[in-house]
């Protein structure tokens, strides 16, 4: 799971189709600044129900970078043509249901996430990624939570994400490269 998470985080090739409309335009946005996001992987099938340890990343975001950063912890977001967002009201404030149809190396991928919280100081959620026709099939439900830490650290720029192993990547730069080099 760690390898899957790190590869998904290191190069979340969320290449958008070359259209005038940004498919992420409807996504909700977190407050700008530094966010700590912890992902609790599900127990994979065949592993006797053992869970991988939680993985924590730190994300520096801005209003412009947030369309990419909000869902950067989810794998399988290459060539997403649309994101459907439904806003829900409920206990604890707003919530969002997000569904996307994507492709990874020409394989269809369904991405869904449920967010709860204000996205200004703290939020939580669950995501699922389904790979129809692939042996592993689904990521299972994966819980995550985020909390706002304040301003980005000195030397950080919007799009920077520090992975659990300490490596820093810039997700916005990675998406820009992926968009100019279709694969």
PDB file of C-alpha atoms in Angstrom:
ATOM      1  CA  UNK A   1       0.000   0.000   0.000  1.00  0.00           C
ATOM      2  CA  UNK A   2       2.833   2.408   0.834  1.00  0.00           C
ATOM      3  CA  UNK A   3       4.302   1.948  -2.638  1.00  0.00           C
ATOM      4  CA  UNK A   4       0.895   2.556  -4.205  1.00  0.00           C
ATOM      5  CA  UNK A   5       0.345   5.638  -2.050  1.00  0.00           C
ATOM      6  CA  UNK A   6       3.813   7.065  -2.659  1.00  0.00           C
ATOM      7  CA  UNK A   7       3.615   6.488  -6.409  1.00  0.00           C
ATOM      8  CA  UNK A   8       0.157   8.027  -6.475  1.00  0.00           C
ATOM      9  CA  UNK A   9       1.406  11.006  -4.487  1.00  0.00           C
ATOM     10  CA  UNK A  10       4.715  11.433  -6.275  1.00  0.00           C
ATOM     11  CA  UNK A  11       3.230  11.580  -9.730  1.00  0.00           C
ATOM     12  CA  UNK A  12      -0.528  12.002  -9.443  1.00  0.00           C
ATOM     13  CA  UNK A  13      -0.786  12.254 -13.208  1.00  0.00           C
ATOM     14  CA  UNK A  14      -4.053  14.058 -13.206  1.00  0.00           C
ATOM     15  CA  UNK A  15      -3.737  15.188 -16.778  1.00  0.00           C
ATOM     16  CA  UNK A  16      -6.784  17.032 -17.942  1.00  0.00           C
ATOM     17  CA  UNK A  17      -8.167  16.729 -21.409  1.00  0.00           C
ATOM     18  CA  UNK A  18      -7.208  19.653 -23.602  1.00  0.00           C
ATOM     19  CA  UNK A  19     -10.443  21.611 -23.385  1.00  0.00           C
ATOM     20  CA  UNK A  20     -11.303  25.168 -22.472  1.00  0.00           C
ATOM     21  CA  UNK A  21     -13.327  23.958 -19.474  1.00  0.00           C
ATOM     22  CA  UNK A  22     -11.427  22.894 -16.362  1.00  0.00           C
ATOM     23  CA  UNK A  23     -13.072  19.636 -15.210  1.00  0.00           C
ATOM     24  CA  UNK A  24     -12.001  20.459 -11.621  1.00  0.00           C
ATOM     25  CA  UNK A  25     -13.755  23.835 -11.559  1.00  0.00           C
ATOM     26  CA  UNK A  26     -16.646  22.510  -9.439  1.00  0.00           C
ATOM     27  CA  UNK A  27     -14.398  21.031  -6.723  1.00  0.00           C
ATOM     28  CA  UNK A  28     -14.613  22.616  -3.269  1.00  0.00           C
ATOM     29  CA  UNK A  29     -11.496  24.387  -1.990  1.00  0.00           C
ATOM     30  CA  UNK A  30      -9.665  24.258   1.296  1.00  0.00           C
ATOM     31  CA  UNK A  31      -8.250  27.327   2.975  1.00  0.00           C
ATOM     32  CA  UNK A  32      -4.892  28.365   1.518  1.00  0.00           C
ATOM     33  CA  UNK A  33      -1.822  27.396   3.532  1.00  0.00           C
ATOM     34  CA  UNK A  34      -0.234  24.261   4.939  1.00  0.00           C
ATOM     35  CA  UNK A  35      -2.398  21.168   5.430  1.00  0.00           C
ATOM     36  CA  UNK A  36      -1.482  17.904   7.102  1.00  0.00           C
ATOM     37  CA  UNK A  37      -3.420  14.988   5.582  1.00  0.00           C
ATOM     38  CA  UNK A  38      -3.360  11.512   7.094  1.00  0.00           C
ATOM     39  CA  UNK A  39      -4.542   8.523   5.062  1.00  0.00           C
ATOM     40  CA  UNK A  40      -5.563   5.281   6.799  1.00  0.00           C
ATOM     41  CA  UNK A  41      -5.325   2.538   4.140  1.00  0.00           C
ATOM     42  CA  UNK A  42      -7.917  -0.228   4.092  1.00  0.00           C
ATOM     43  CA  UNK A  43      -7.065  -3.828   4.888  1.00  0.00           C
ATOM     44  CA  UNK A  44      -6.283  -5.422   1.507  1.00  0.00           C
ATOM     45  CA  UNK A  45      -7.921  -8.702   0.522  1.00  0.00           C
ATOM     46  CA  UNK A  46      -5.716 -11.703   1.155  1.00  0.00           C
ATOM     47  CA  UNK A  47      -3.674  -9.980   3.849  1.00  0.00           C
ATOM     48  CA  UNK A  48      -5.594 -11.456   6.803  1.00  0.00           C
ATOM     49  CA  UNK A  49      -7.228  -8.106   7.506  1.00  0.00           C
ATOM     50  CA  UNK A  50      -3.943  -6.398   8.382  1.00  0.00           C
ATOM     51  CA  UNK A  51      -3.911  -2.660   7.836  1.00  0.00           C
ATOM     52  CA  UNK A  52      -0.933  -0.688   6.675  1.00  0.00           C
ATOM     53  CA  UNK A  53       0.098   2.092   9.075  1.00  0.00           C
ATOM     54  CA  UNK A  54      -1.368   5.561   8.467  1.00  0.00           C
ATOM     55  CA  UNK A  55       0.520   7.736   5.977  1.00  0.00           C
ATOM     56  CA  UNK A  56       0.789  11.490   6.517  1.00  0.00           C
ATOM     57  CA  UNK A  57       1.631  14.137   3.942  1.00  0.00           C
ATOM     58  CA  UNK A  58       1.903  17.902   4.203  1.00  0.00           C
ATOM     59  CA  UNK A  59       0.496  20.011   1.385  1.00  0.00           C
ATOM     60  CA  UNK A  60       1.124  23.688   0.684  1.00  0.00           C
ATOM     61  CA  UNK A  61      -1.842  25.029  -1.246  1.00  0.00           C
ATOM     62  CA  UNK A  62      -3.291  28.246  -2.651  1.00  0.00           C
ATOM     63  CA  UNK A  63      -6.553  29.129  -4.370  1.00  0.00           C
ATOM     64  CA  UNK A  64      -4.984  28.361  -7.761  1.00  0.00           C
ATOM     65  CA  UNK A  65      -3.219  25.121  -6.722  1.00  0.00           C
ATOM     66  CA  UNK A  66      -6.144  23.761  -4.717  1.00  0.00           C
ATOM     67  CA  UNK A  67      -8.000  22.271  -7.684  1.00  0.00           C
ATOM     68  CA  UNK A  68      -5.127  19.818  -8.018  1.00  0.00           C
ATOM     69  CA  UNK A  69      -4.067  19.587  -4.355  1.00  0.00           C
ATOM     70  CA  UNK A  70      -7.419  18.706  -2.732  1.00  0.00           C
ATOM     71  CA  UNK A  71      -7.546  15.212  -4.249  1.00  0.00           C
ATOM     72  CA  UNK A  72      -3.802  14.665  -4.720  1.00  0.00           C
ATOM     73  CA  UNK A  73      -3.888  11.831  -2.149  1.00  0.00           C
ATOM     74  CA  UNK A  74      -6.144   9.759  -4.437  1.00  0.00           C
ATOM     75  CA  UNK A  75      -4.585   7.456  -7.038  1.00  0.00           C
ATOM     76  CA  UNK A  76      -6.026   6.990 -10.525  1.00  0.00           C
ATOM     77  CA  UNK A  77      -6.697  10.564 -11.614  1.00  0.00           C
ATOM     78  CA  UNK A  78      -5.160  10.612 -15.041  1.00  0.00           C
ATOM     79  CA  UNK A  79      -7.224  12.091 -17.880  1.00  0.00           C
ATOM     80  CA  UNK A  80     -10.312  12.893 -15.800  1.00  0.00           C
ATOM     81  CA  UNK A  81     -12.910  14.351 -18.125  1.00  0.00           C
ATOM     82  CA  UNK A  82     -15.429  15.401 -15.495  1.00  0.00           C
ATOM     83  CA  UNK A  83     -15.836  15.751 -11.764  1.00  0.00           C
ATOM     84  CA  UNK A  84     -19.391  15.631 -10.453  1.00  0.00           C
ATOM     85  CA  UNK A  85     -19.724  17.392  -7.094  1.00  0.00           C
ATOM     86  CA  UNK A  86     -22.824  17.229  -4.914  1.00  0.00           C
ATOM     87  CA  UNK A  87     -22.939  19.501  -1.857  1.00  0.00           C
ATOM     88  CA  UNK A  88     -24.645  18.040   1.203  1.00  0.00           C
ATOM     89  CA  UNK A  89     -25.740  19.671   4.433  1.00  0.00           C
ATOM     90  CA  UNK A  90     -25.597  17.552   7.536  1.00  0.00           C
ATOM     91  CA  UNK A  91     -24.275  17.170  11.019  1.00  0.00           C
ATOM     92  CA  UNK A  92     -21.048  19.049  11.426  1.00  0.00           C
ATOM     93  CA  UNK A  93     -21.585  21.411   8.474  1.00  0.00           C
ATOM     94  CA  UNK A  94     -21.181  20.937   4.760  1.00  0.00           C
ATOM     95  CA  UNK A  95     -20.189  17.796   3.006  1.00  0.00           C
ATOM     96  CA  UNK A  96     -19.312  16.948  -0.565  1.00  0.00           C
ATOM     97  CA  UNK A  97     -19.710  13.824  -2.670  1.00  0.00           C
ATOM     98  CA  UNK A  98     -17.270  13.792  -5.586  1.00  0.00           C
ATOM     99  CA  UNK A  99     -17.289  11.326  -8.479  1.00  0.00           C
ATOM    100  CA  UNK A 100     -14.925  11.304 -11.453  1.00  0.00           C
ATOM    101  CA  UNK A 101     -14.503   9.157 -14.545  1.00  0.00           C
ATOM    102  CA  UNK A 102     -10.847   8.914 -15.503  1.00  0.00           C
ATOM    103  CA  UNK A 103      -8.383   6.839 -17.492  1.00  0.00           C
ATOM    104  CA  UNK A 104      -4.960   5.553 -16.492  1.00  0.00           C
ATOM    105  CA  UNK A 105      -2.925   4.222 -19.412  1.00  0.00           C
ATOM    106  CA  UNK A 106      -6.183   3.842 -21.379  1.00  0.00           C
ATOM    107  CA  UNK A 107      -7.794   1.812 -18.547  1.00  0.00           C
ATOM    108  CA  UNK A 108     -11.097   3.194 -17.219  1.00  0.00           C
ATOM    109  CA  UNK A 109     -10.958   4.251 -13.548  1.00  0.00           C
ATOM    110  CA  UNK A 110     -13.810   5.415 -11.305  1.00  0.00           C
ATOM    111  CA  UNK A 111     -12.874   7.759  -8.473  1.00  0.00           C
ATOM    112  CA  UNK A 112     -15.273   8.704  -5.666  1.00  0.00           C
ATOM    113  CA  UNK A 113     -14.744  10.660  -2.468  1.00  0.00           C
ATOM    114  CA  UNK A 114     -16.917  11.888   0.362  1.00  0.00           C
ATOM    115  CA  UNK A 115     -15.673  14.950   2.283  1.00  0.00           C
ATOM    116  CA  UNK A 116     -17.032  16.211   5.609  1.00  0.00           C
ATOM    117  CA  UNK A 117     -16.095  19.367   7.454  1.00  0.00           C
ATOM    118  CA  UNK A 118     -15.541  23.038   6.822  1.00  0.00           C
ATOM    119  CA  UNK A 119     -12.356  22.759   4.686  1.00  0.00           C
ATOM    120  CA  UNK A 120     -11.115  25.817   6.589  1.00  0.00           C
ATOM    121  CA  UNK A 121      -9.572  24.145   9.632  1.00  0.00           C
ATOM    122  CA  UNK A 122     -10.358  20.432   9.584  1.00  0.00           C
ATOM    123  CA  UNK A 123     -12.056  17.872   7.388  1.00  0.00           C
ATOM    124  CA  UNK A 124     -12.311  14.132   6.965  1.00  0.00           C
ATOM    125  CA  UNK A 125     -13.505  11.752   4.340  1.00  0.00           C
ATOM    126  CA  UNK A 126     -13.390   8.455   2.555  1.00  0.00           C
ATOM    127  CA  UNK A 127     -12.334   7.647  -0.976  1.00  0.00           C
ATOM    128  CA  UNK A 128     -12.616   4.636  -3.242  1.00  0.00           C
ATOM    129  CA  UNK A 129     -10.884   4.025  -6.556  1.00  0.00           C
ATOM    130  CA  UNK A 130     -12.198   1.265  -8.819  1.00  0.00           C
ATOM    131  CA  UNK A 131     -10.236  -0.235 -11.687  1.00  0.00           C
ATOM    132  CA  UNK A 132     -12.840  -2.267 -13.647  1.00  0.00           C
ATOM    133  CA  UNK A 133     -11.215  -5.282 -15.257  1.00  0.00           C
ATOM    134  CA  UNK A 134      -7.995  -5.020 -13.249  1.00  0.00           C
ATOM    135  CA  UNK A 135      -6.961  -7.901 -10.958  1.00  0.00           C
ATOM    136  CA  UNK A 136      -6.897  -5.689  -7.860  1.00  0.00           C
ATOM    137  CA  UNK A 137     -10.250  -4.131  -8.845  1.00  0.00           C
ATOM    138  CA  UNK A 138     -10.700  -1.551  -6.090  1.00  0.00           C
ATOM    139  CA  UNK A 139      -8.788   0.391  -3.480  1.00  0.00           C
ATOM    140  CA  UNK A 140     -11.506  -0.373  -0.947  1.00  0.00           C
ATOM    141  CA  UNK A 141     -12.731   2.431   1.271  1.00  0.00           C
ATOM    142  CA  UNK A 142      -9.801   4.558   2.423  1.00  0.00           C
ATOM    143  CA  UNK A 143     -10.323   7.011   5.286  1.00  0.00           C
ATOM    144  CA  UNK A 144      -8.438  10.288   5.479  1.00  0.00           C
ATOM    145  CA  UNK A 145      -8.415  13.452   7.536  1.00  0.00           C
ATOM    146  CA  UNK A 146      -6.872  16.850   7.081  1.00  0.00           C
ATOM    147  CA  UNK A 147      -6.082  19.710   9.377  1.00  0.00           C
ATOM    148  CA  UNK A 148      -4.889  23.209   8.621  1.00  0.00           C
ATOM    149  CA  UNK A 149      -1.534  24.012  10.226  1.00  0.00           C
ATOM    150  CA  UNK A 150      -1.164  27.666   9.212  1.00  0.00           C
ATOM    151  CA  UNK A 151       0.922  29.396   6.590  1.00  0.00           C
ATOM    152  CA  UNK A 152       3.157  27.334   4.325  1.00  0.00           C
ATOM    153  CA  UNK A 153       6.683  26.861   5.653  1.00  0.00           C
ATOM    154  CA  UNK A 154       9.531  29.061   4.464  1.00  0.00           C
ATOM    155  CA  UNK A 155      10.759  27.845   1.084  1.00  0.00           C
ATOM    156  CA  UNK A 156       7.504  26.082   0.209  1.00  0.00           C
ATOM    157  CA  UNK A 157       5.382  27.090  -2.732  1.00  0.00           C
ATOM    158  CA  UNK A 158       1.801  26.178  -3.675  1.00  0.00           C
ATOM    159  CA  UNK A 159       1.683  22.635  -4.999  1.00  0.00           C
ATOM    160  CA  UNK A 160       4.466  21.341  -2.752  1.00  0.00           C
ATOM    161  CA  UNK A 161       3.701  18.089  -0.971  1.00  0.00           C
ATOM    162  CA  UNK A 162       6.024  16.431   1.526  1.00  0.00           C
ATOM    163  CA  UNK A 163       5.608  12.650   1.362  1.00  0.00           C
ATOM    164  CA  UNK A 164       5.839  10.299   4.379  1.00  0.00           C
ATOM    165  CA  UNK A 165       9.472   9.521   3.516  1.00  0.00           C
ATOM    166  CA  UNK A 166      10.385  13.239   3.542  1.00  0.00           C
ATOM    167  CA  UNK A 167      10.641  13.658  -0.228  1.00  0.00           C
ATOM    168  CA  UNK A 168       9.097  16.871  -1.540  1.00  0.00           C
ATOM    169  CA  UNK A 169       7.246  16.907  -4.859  1.00  0.00           C
ATOM    170  CA  UNK A 170       5.270  19.666  -6.512  1.00  0.00           C
ATOM    171  CA  UNK A 171       1.958  18.211  -7.619  1.00  0.00           C
ATOM    172  CA  UNK A 172       1.039  21.254  -9.720  1.00  0.00           C
ATOM    173  CA  UNK A 173       4.306  20.973 -11.653  1.00  0.00           C
ATOM    174  CA  UNK A 174       3.729  17.225 -12.121  1.00  0.00           C
ATOM    175  CA  UNK A 175       0.255  17.838 -13.560  1.00  0.00           C
ATOM    176  CA  UNK A 176       1.662  20.496 -15.893  1.00  0.00           C
ATOM    177  CA  UNK A 177       4.261  18.067 -17.178  1.00  0.00           C
ATOM    178  CA  UNK A 178       1.666  15.302 -17.594  1.00  0.00           C
ATOM    179  CA  UNK A 179      -0.636  17.623 -19.545  1.00  0.00           C
ATOM    180  CA  UNK A 180       2.115  18.492 -22.041  1.00  0.00           C
ATOM    181  CA  UNK A 181       3.298  14.882 -22.419  1.00  0.00           C
ATOM    182  CA  UNK A 182       0.281  12.662 -23.005  1.00  0.00           C
ATOM    183  CA  UNK A 183       0.942   9.004 -22.366  1.00  0.00           C
TER     184      UNK A 183
END
